Coordinates of N, CA and C and ligand atoms in Angstrom, one line a residue:
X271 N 1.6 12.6 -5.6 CA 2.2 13.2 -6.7 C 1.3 14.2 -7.4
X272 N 0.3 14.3 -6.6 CA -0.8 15.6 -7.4 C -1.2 15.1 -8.2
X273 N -1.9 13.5 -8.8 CA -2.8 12.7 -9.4 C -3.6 12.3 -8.5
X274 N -5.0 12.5 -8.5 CA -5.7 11.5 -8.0 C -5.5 10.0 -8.0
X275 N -5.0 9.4 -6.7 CA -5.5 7.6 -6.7 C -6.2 7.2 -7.9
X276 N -7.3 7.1 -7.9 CA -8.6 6.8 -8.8 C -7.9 7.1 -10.4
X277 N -7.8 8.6 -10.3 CA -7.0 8.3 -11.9 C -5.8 7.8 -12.2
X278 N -5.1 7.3 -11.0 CA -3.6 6.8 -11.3 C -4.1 4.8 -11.6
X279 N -4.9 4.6 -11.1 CA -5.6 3.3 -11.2 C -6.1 3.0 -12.1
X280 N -7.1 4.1 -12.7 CA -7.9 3.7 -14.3 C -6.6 3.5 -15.2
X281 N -5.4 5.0 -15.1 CA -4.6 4.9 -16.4 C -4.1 3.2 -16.2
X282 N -3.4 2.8 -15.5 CA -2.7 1.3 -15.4 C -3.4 0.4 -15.8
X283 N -4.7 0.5 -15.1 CA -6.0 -1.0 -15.7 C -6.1 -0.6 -16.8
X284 N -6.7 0.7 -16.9 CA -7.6 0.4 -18.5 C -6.3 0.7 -19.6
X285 N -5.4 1.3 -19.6 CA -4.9 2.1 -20.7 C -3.2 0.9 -20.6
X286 N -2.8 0.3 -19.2 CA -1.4 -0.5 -19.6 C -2.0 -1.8 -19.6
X287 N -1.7 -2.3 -21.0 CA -2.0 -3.7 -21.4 C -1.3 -5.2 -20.6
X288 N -0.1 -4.5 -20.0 CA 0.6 -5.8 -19.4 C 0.4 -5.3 -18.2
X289 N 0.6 -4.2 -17.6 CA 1.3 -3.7 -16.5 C 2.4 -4.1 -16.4
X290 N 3.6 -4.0 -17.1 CA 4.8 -4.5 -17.2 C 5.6 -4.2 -15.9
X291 N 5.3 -3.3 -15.2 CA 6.0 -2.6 -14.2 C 5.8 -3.8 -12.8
X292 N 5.1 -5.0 -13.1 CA 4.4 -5.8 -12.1 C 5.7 -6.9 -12.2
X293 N 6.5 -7.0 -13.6 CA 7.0 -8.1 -14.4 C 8.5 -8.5 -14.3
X294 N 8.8 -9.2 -13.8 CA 10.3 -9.4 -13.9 C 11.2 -9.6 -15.3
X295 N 10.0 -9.6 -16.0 CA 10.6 -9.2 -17.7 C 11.1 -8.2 -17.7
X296 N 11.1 -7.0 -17.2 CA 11.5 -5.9 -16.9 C 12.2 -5.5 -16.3
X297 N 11.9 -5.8 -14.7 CA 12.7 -5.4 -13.6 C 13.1 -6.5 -12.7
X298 N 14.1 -6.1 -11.5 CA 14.2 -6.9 -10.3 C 13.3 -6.8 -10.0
X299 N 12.6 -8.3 -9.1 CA 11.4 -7.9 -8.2 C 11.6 -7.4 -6.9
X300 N 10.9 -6.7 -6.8 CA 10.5 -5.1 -5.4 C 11.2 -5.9 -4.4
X301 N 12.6 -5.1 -3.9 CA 13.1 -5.4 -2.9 C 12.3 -4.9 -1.6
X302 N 12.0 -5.4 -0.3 CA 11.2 -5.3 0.5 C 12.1 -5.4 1.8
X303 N 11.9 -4.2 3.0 CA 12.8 -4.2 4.1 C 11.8 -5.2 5.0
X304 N 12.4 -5.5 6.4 CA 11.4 -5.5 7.6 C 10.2 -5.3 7.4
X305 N 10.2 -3.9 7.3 CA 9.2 -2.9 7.5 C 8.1 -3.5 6.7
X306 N 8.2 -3.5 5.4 CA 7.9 -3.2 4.2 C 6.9 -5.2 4.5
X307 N 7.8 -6.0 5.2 CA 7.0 -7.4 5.1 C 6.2 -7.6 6.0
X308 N 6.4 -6.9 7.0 CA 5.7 -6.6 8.6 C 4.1 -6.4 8.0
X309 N 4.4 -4.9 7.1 CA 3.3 -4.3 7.2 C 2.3 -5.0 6.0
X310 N 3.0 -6.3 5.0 CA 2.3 -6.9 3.8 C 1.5 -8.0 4.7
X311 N 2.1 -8.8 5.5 CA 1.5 -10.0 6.6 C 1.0 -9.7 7.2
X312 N 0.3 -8.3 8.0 CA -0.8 -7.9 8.1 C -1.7 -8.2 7.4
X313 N -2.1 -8.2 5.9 CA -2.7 -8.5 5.2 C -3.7 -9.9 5.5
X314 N -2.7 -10.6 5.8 CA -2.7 -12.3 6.1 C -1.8 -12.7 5.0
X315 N -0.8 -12.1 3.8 CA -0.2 -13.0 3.2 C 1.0 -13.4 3.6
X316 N 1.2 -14.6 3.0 CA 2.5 -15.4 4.1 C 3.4 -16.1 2.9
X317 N 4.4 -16.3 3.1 CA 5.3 -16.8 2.3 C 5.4 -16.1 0.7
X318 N 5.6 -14.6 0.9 CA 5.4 -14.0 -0.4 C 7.1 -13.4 -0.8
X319 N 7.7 -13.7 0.1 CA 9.4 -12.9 -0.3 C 10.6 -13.8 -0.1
X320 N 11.7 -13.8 -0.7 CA 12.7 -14.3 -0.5 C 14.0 -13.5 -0.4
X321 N 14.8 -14.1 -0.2 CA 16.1 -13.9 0.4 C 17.2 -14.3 -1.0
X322 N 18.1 -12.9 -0.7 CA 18.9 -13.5 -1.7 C 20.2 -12.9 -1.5
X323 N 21.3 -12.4 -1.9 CA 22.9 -11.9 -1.3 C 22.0 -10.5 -1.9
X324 N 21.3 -9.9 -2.2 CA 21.2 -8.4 -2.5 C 20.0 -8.0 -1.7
X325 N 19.6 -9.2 -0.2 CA 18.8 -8.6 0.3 C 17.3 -9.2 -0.1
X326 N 16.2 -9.1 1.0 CA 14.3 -9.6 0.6 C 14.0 -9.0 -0.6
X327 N 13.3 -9.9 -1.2 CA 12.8 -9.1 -2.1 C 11.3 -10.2 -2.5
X328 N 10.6 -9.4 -3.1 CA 9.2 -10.3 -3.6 C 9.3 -11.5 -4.4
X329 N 8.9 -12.6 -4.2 CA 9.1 -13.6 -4.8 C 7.7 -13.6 -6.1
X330 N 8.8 -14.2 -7.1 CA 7.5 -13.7 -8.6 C 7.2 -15.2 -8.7
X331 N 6.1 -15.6 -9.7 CA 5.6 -16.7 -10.5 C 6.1 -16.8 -11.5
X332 N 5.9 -18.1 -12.4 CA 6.7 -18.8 -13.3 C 6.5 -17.7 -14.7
X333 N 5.4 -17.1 -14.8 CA 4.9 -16.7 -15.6 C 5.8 -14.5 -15.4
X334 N 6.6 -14.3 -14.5 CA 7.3 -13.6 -14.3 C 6.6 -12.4 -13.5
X335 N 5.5 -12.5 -13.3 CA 4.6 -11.6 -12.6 C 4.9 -11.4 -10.8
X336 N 4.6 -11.1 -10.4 CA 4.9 -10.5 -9.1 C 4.0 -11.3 -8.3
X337 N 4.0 -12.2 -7.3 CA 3.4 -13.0 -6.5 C 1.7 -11.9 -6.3
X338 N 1.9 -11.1 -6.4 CA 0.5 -10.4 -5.7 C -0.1 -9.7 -7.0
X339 N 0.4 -10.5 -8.2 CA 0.1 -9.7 -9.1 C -1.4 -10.5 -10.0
X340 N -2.3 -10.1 -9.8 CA -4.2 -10.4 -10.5 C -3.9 -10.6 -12.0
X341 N -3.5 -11.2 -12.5 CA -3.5 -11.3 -13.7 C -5.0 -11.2 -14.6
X342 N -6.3 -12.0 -14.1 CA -7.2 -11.5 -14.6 C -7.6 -10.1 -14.8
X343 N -7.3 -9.6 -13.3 CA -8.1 -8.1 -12.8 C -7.0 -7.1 -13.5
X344 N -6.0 -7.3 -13.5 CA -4.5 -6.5 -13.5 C -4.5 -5.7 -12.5
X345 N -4.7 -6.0 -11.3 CA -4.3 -5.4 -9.8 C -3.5 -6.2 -8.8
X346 N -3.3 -5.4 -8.2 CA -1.9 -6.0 -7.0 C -3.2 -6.3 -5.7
X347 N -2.6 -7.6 -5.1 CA -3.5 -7.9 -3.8 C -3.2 -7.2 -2.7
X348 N -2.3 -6.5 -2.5 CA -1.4 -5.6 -1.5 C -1.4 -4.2 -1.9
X349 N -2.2 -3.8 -2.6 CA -1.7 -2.5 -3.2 C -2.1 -1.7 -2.1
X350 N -2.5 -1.1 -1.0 CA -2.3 0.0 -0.3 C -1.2 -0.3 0.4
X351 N -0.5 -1.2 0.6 CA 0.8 -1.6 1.4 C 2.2 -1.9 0.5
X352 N 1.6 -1.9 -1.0 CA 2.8 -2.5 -1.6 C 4.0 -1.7 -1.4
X353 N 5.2 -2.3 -1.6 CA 6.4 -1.4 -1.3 C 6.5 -0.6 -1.5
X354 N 7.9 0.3 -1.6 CA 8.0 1.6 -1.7 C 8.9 1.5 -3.5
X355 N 9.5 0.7 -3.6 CA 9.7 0.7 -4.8 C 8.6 0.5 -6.1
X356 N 7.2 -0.1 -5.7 CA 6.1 0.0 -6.5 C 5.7 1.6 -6.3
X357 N 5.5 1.9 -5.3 CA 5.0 3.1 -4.7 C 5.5 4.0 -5.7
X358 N 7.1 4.4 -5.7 CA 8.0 5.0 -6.5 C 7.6 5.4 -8.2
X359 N 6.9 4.1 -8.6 CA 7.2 3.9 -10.0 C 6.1 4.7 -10.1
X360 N 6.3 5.5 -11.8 CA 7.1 5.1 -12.7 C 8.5 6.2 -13.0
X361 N 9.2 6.3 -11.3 CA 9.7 6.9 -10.9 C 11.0 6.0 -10.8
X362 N 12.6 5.9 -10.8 CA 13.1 5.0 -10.5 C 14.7 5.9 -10.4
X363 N 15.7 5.0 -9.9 CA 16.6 5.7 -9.9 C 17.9 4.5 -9.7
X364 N 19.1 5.2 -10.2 CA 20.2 4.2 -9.8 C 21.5 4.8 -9.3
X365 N 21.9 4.1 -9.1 CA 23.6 4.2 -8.6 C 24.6 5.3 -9.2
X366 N 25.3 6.4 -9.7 CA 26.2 6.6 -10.6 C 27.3 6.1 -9.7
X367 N 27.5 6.5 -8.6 CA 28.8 5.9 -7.9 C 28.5 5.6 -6.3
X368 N 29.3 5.8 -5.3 CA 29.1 5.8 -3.9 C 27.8 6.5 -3.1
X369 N 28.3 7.6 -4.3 CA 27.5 9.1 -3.2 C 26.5 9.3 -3.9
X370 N 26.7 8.9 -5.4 CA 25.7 10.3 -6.4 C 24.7 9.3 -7.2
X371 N 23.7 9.4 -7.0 CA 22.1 8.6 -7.7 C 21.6 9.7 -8.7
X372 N 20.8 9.0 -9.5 CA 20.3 9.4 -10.9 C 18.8 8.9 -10.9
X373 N 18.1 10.3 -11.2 CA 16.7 9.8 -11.0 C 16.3 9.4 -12.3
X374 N 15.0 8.6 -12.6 CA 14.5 8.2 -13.9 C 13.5 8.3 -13.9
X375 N 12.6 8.5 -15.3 CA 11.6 7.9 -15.5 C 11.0 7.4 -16.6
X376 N 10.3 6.5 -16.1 CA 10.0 5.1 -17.2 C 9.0 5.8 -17.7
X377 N 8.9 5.1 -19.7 CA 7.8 5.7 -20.2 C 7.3 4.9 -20.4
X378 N 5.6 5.1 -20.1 CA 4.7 4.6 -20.0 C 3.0 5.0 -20.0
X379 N 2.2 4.3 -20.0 CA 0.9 5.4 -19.7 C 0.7 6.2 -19.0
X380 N 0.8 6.0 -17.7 CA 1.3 6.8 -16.5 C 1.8 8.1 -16.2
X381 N 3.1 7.6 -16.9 CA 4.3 8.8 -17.1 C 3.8 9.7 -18.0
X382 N 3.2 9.3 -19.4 CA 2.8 9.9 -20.2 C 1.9 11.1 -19.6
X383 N 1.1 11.0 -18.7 CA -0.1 11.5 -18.7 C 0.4 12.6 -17.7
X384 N 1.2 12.3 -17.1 CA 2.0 13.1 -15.5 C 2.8 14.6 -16.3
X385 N 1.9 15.7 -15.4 CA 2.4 16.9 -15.9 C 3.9 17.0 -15.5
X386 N 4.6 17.7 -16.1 CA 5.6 17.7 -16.3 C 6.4 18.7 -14.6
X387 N 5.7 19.8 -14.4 CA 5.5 20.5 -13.2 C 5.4 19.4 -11.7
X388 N 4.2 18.4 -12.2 CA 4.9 17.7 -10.8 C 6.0 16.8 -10.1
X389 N 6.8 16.4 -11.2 CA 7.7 16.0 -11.4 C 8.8 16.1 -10.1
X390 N 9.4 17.4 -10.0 CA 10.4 18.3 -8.9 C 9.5 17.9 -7.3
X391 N 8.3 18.3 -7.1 CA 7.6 17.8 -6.1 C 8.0 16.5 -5.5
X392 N 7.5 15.1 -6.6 CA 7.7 13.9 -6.3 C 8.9 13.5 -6.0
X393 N 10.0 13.7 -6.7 CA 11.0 13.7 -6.7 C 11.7 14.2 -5.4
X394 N 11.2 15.7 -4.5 CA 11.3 16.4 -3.6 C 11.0 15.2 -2.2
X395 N 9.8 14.7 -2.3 CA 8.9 14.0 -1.4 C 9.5 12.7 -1.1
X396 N 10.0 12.5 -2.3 CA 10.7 10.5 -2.1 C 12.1 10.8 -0.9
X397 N 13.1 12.0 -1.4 CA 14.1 12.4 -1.0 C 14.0 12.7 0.7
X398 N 12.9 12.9 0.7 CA 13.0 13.6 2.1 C 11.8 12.5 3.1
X399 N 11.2 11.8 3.0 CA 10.1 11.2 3.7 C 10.8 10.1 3.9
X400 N 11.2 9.6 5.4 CA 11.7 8.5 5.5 C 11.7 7.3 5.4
X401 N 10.7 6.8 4.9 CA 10.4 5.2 4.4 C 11.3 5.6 2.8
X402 N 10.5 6.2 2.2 CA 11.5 6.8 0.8 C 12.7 6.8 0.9
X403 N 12.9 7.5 1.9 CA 14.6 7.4 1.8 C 15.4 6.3 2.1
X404 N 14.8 5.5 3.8 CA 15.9 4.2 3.6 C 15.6 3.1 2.8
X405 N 13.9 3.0 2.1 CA 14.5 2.5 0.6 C 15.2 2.8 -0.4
X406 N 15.2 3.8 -0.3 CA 16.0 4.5 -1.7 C 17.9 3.9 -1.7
X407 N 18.2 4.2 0.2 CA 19.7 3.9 0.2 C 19.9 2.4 0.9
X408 N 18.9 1.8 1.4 CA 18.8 0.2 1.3 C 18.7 -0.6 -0.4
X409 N 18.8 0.0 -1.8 CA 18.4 -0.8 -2.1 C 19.3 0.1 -3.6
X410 N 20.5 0.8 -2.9 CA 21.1 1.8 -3.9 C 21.5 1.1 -5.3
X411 N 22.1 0.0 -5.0 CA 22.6 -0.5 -6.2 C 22.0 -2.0 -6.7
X412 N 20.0 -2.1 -6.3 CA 19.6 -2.9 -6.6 C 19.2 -2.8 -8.1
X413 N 19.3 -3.7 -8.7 CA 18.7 -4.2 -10.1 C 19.3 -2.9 -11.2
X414 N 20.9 -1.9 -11.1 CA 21.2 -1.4 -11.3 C 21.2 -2.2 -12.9
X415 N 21.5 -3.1 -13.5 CA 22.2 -3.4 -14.7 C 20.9 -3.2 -15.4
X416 N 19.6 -2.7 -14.8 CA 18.5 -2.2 -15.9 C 18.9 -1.2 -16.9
X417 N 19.7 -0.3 -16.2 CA 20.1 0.4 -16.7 C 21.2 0.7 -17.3
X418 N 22.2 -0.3 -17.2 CA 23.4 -0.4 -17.8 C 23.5 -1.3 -18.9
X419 N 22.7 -2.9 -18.4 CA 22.8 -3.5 -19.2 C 21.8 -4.1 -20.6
X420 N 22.1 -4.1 -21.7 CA 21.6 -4.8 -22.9 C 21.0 -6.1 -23.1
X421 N 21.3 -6.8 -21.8 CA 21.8 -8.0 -22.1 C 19.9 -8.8 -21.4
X422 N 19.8 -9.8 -21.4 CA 18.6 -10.3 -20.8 C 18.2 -10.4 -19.9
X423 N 16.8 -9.8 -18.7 CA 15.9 -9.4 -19.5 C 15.9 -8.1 -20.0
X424 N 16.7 -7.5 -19.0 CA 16.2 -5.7 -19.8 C 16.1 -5.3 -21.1
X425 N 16.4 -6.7 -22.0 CA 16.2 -5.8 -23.3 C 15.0 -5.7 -23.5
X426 N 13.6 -6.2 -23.1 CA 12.8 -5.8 -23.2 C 12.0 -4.9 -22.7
X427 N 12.8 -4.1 -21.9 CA 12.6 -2.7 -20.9 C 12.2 -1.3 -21.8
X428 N 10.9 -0.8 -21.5 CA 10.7 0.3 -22.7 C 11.4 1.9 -22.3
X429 N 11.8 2.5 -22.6 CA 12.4 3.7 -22.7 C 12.5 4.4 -21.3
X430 N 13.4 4.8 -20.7 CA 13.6 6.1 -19.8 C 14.0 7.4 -20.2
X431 N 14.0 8.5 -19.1 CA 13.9 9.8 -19.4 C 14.7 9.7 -18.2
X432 N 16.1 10.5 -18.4 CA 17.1 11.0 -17.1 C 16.2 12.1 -16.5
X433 N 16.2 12.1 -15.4 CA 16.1 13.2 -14.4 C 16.8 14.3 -13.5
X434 N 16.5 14.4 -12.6 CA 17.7 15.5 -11.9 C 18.5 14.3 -11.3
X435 N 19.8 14.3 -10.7 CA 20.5 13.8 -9.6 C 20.2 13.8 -8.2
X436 N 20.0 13.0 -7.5 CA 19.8 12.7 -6.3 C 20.2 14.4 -5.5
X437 N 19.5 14.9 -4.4 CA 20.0 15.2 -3.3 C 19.5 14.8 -2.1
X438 N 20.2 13.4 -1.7 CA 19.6 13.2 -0.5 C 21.2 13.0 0.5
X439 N 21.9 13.9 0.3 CA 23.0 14.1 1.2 C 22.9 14.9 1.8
X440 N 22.5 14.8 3.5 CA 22.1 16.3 4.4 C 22.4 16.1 5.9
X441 N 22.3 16.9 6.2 CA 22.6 17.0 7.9 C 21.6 15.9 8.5
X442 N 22.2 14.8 9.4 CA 21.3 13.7 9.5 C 20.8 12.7 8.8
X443 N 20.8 12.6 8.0 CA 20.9 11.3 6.5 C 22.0 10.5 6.4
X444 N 21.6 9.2 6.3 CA 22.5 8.3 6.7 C 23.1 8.9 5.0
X445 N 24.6 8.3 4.6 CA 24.5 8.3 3.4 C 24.7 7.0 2.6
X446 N 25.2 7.3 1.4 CA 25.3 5.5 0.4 C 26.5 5.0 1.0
X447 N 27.3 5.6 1.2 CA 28.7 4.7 2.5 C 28.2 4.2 3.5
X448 N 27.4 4.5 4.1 CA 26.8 3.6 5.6 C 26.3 2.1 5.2
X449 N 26.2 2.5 4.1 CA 25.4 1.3 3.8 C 26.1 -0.2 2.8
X450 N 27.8 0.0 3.0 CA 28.6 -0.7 2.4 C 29.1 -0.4 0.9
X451 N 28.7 0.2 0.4 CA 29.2 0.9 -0.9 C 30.8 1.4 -0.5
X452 N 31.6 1.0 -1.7 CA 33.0 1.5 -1.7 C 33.1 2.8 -2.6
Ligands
SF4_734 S1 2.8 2.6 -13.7 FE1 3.0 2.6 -15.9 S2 3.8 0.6 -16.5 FE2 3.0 0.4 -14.4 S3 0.9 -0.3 -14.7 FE3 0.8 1.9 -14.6 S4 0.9 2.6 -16.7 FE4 1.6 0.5 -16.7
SF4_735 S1 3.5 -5.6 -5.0 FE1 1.8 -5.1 -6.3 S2 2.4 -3.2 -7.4 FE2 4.3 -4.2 -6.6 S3 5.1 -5.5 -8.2 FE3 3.7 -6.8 -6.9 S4 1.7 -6.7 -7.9 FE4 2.9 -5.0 -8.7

């Protein structure tokens, strides 16, 4: 995204007090494909995901954090592998209907700090790089009521910024119909 690693790591440790983005206070936890569990049990971790009617996804602790989530350190034990929906943030997007997605972004330290210019890039790169993309339409209408709904937990969800609209409808691209959407 045209940040240095290294400064995308200091801002989160030193400057985000919860890492809320780790937290199911906030979000669904990170849906995870095949791919995505293959390449985390490499690691050696084992029994880190479950199953549910909306598809794998990371199994959290009682305390709402993300199985891989250091609560001491405030780092992820997987973080060069973590999914593509961590990967994404603080980048996010949802559903408007069948075809048409809505990009977002979450405010935060992060976001705060992210020139405004690289924005179109990122956004560019998720759309078109294929792990990006079949997470993006494997997981179109996951944890959608963040954004719809008022109701618990998202009310504790801090602010977004609309973005541009999806274009990832193209010659060759599966689209959000393939994927069971009416
Ligand atoms: S991406 Fe944002 S919310 Fe997540 S840890 Fe970093 S600063 Fe905090
Ligand atoms: S995999 Fe890592 S980055 Fe993703 S939610 Fe879990 S602890 Fe956070």
């Amino acid at each position: 995204m045209g940040i240095p690693q290294t400064i995308i790591d200091s801002i989160c440790i030193r400057e985000c007090k919860t890492r809320w983005c780790c937290s199911i206070r906030h979000f669904s936890p990170p849906p995870v494909s095949g791919e995505d569990i293959r390449l985390i049990q490499k690691t050696g971790a084992a029994e880190f995901y479950e199953k549910t009617e909306q598809g794998f996804h990371l199994k959290c602790r009682s305390d709402g954090y993300c199985t891989f989530f250091d609560p001491e350190r405030k780092t992820c034990a997987v973080y060069p592998v973590r999914p593509p929906d961590c990967r994404i943030f603080p980048f996010d997007y949802f559903a408007l209907d069948a075809e048409h997605g809505q990009w977002v972004i979450w405010d935060c330290p992060f976001s705060r700090r992210m020139d405004e210019d690289q924005i179109p890039a990122a956004l560019d790169r998720f759309e078109t790089d294929p792990r990006y993309l079949r997470h993006i339409l494997g997981s179109w209408t996951f944890g959608n009521e963040a954004y719809t709904s008022a109701s618990p937990p998202y009310k504790h969800a801090p602010g977004f910024r609309r973005l541009r609209p999806f274009r990832i409808i193209g010659p060759g691209l599966p689209t959000a119909r393939v994927i069971g959407l009416k």
